[in-house]
Amino acid sequence: MRLINRHPGRASALVLGLIPFLLAILVYGMASRERLAENPNDKLLPGLEQMTSAINRMAFQEDRRSGDYLMWQDTKASLQRLAIGVGIAASLALAVGLLNGVLPVFRAGLAPLVSALSMIPPLAILPILFIVFGLGELSKVMLIVIGTAPIMMRDVAQRVRELPQEQLIKIQTLGANSWQVVTRMALPQVLPRLIDTVRLSLGPAWLFLIAAEAIASEEGLGYRIFLVRRYLAMDVILPYVLWITLLAIVIDQLLRLTNRRLFPWYNAGGH
């Protein structure tokens, strides 16, 4: 049998998926043990005991100065900024994407602007955002919105234009006006695609969030990572990076399950 025709079962796929992670853990463990054997105070590759102690200190012990549990406080601040930014970006993408996809007049006027905005490197305008919106929450949220919304808009508009032309002809034959075409034909079919687009935008959204927090913030996961790097505190940095990764995976899976639950017909189509 050709390799291209071999499909692993669920158990085999799980094992194959775990192998790279297990290899990475094994390589890190061996390298960490070797460095700590030469220098017990080495900070570059902390061992499991050091990272466990750091997690306990950051997550389960009150900070002496603020009285907060820093890891949970940072998580709350970052997730709040992420939710607001991605929520605004998704709302704008839905509205603009639908208009660009359905109405040729809007597409002629807005599509070039959206395309141009999607080509601007968001991190390049971060200083401008700080100047215009200040160093508070608004500038961080705006970076996420500017960094993710244009791509979402283009994706939603493309999905609308991919809808079968027969549907557009039939609904107009039945007497639907432009608003009804948008709300009754395009919107229901675009919503599951929007959720997929949000999932794909989570990675860039986290990147923009952490970059903004690293430069100007007093709390947040990105802020904490860049704060402790001056002390080479890898025992804090690595758990924070793993925690961010875990949060991103959980959010992604929740969106996937939501999509599957709300729009079973979309997932049944092989999307």
Coordinates of C-alpha atoms in Angstrom, one line a residue, residues 23-118:
L23 CA 11.2 13.9 22.3
A24 CA 11.3 17.7 23.0
I25 CA 10.8 17.0 26.8
L26 CA 13.4 14.3 26.7
V27 CA 16.0 16.5 25.0
Y28 CA 15.3 19.4 27.3
G29 CA 15.5 17.1 30.4
M30 CA 18.9 15.7 29.3
A31 CA 20.3 19.1 28.5
S32 CA 19.0 20.6 31.8
R33 CA 20.4 17.8 33.9
E34 CA 23.8 18.1 32.2
R35 CA 24.0 21.9 32.8
L36 CA 22.8 21.7 36.4
A37 CA 25.3 18.9 37.1
E38 CA 28.0 21.3 36.0
N39 CA 26.5 24.4 37.7
P40 CA 23.6 23.9 40.2
N41 CA 22.9 27.6 40.0
D42 CA 22.5 27.6 36.2
K43 CA 19.5 29.7 35.1
L44 CA 19.4 28.9 31.4
L45 CA 17.8 25.5 31.5
P46 CA 16.0 25.2 34.9
G47 CA 14.9 21.8 36.1
L48 CA 11.4 20.6 37.0
E49 CA 11.9 21.4 40.7
Q50 CA 13.0 25.0 40.0
M51 CA 10.0 25.6 37.6
T52 CA 7.6 24.0 40.1
S53 CA 8.9 26.2 42.8
A54 CA 8.5 29.3 40.6
I55 CA 4.9 28.3 39.6
N56 CA 4.0 27.9 43.3
R57 CA 5.5 31.3 44.1
M58 CA 3.8 33.1 41.2
A59 CA 0.4 31.3 41.3
F60 CA -0.3 30.2 44.9
Q61 CA 1.5 32.7 47.1
E62 CA 0.5 36.4 47.6
D63 CA 2.9 38.9 46.3
R64 CA 4.5 40.8 49.2
R65 CA 4.1 44.2 47.6
S66 CA 0.6 44.0 46.0
G67 CA -1.0 41.1 47.9
D68 CA -2.1 39.6 44.5
Y69 CA -1.5 36.2 43.1
L70 CA 0.6 37.4 40.2
M71 CA 0.1 34.6 37.7
W72 CA -3.7 34.8 38.0
Q73 CA -3.7 38.6 38.0
D74 CA -1.6 38.6 34.8
T75 CA -3.8 35.9 33.2
K76 CA -7.0 37.9 33.9
A77 CA -5.5 41.1 32.5
S78 CA -4.2 39.5 29.3
L79 CA -7.4 37.5 28.6
Q80 CA -9.5 40.6 29.1
R81 CA -7.5 42.5 26.6
L82 CA -7.5 39.6 24.2
A83 CA -11.2 39.1 24.4
I84 CA -12.1 42.7 23.9
G85 CA -9.6 43.1 21.0
V86 CA -10.6 39.9 19.2
G87 CA -14.3 40.6 19.9
I88 CA -14.2 44.0 18.3
A89 CA -12.1 42.7 15.4
A90 CA -14.5 39.9 14.7
S91 CA -17.5 42.3 14.8
L92 CA -15.9 44.6 12.4
A93 CA -14.9 41.8 10.1
L94 CA -18.5 40.4 10.1
A95 CA -20.0 43.8 9.2
V96 CA -17.4 44.9 6.6
G97 CA -16.9 41.5 5.2
L98 CA -20.6 41.0 4.5
L99 CA -20.9 44.4 2.9
N100 CA -17.8 43.9 0.8
G101 CA -18.9 40.4 -0.3
V102 CA -22.6 41.1 -1.1
L103 CA -22.7 44.8 -2.2
P104 CA -20.5 45.7 -5.2
V105 CA -20.8 49.4 -4.4
F106 CA -19.3 48.8 -0.9
R107 CA -16.7 46.4 -2.3
A108 CA -15.5 49.0 -4.8
G109 CA -15.1 51.6 -2.1
L110 CA -13.9 49.6 0.9
A111 CA -12.0 46.6 -0.5
P112 CA -8.9 48.6 -1.6
L113 CA -8.7 50.2 1.9
V114 CA -9.1 46.8 3.7
S115 CA -6.4 45.3 1.4
A116 CA -4.0 48.2 2.2
L117 CA -4.7 48.0 5.9
S118 CA -4.0 44.2 5.9

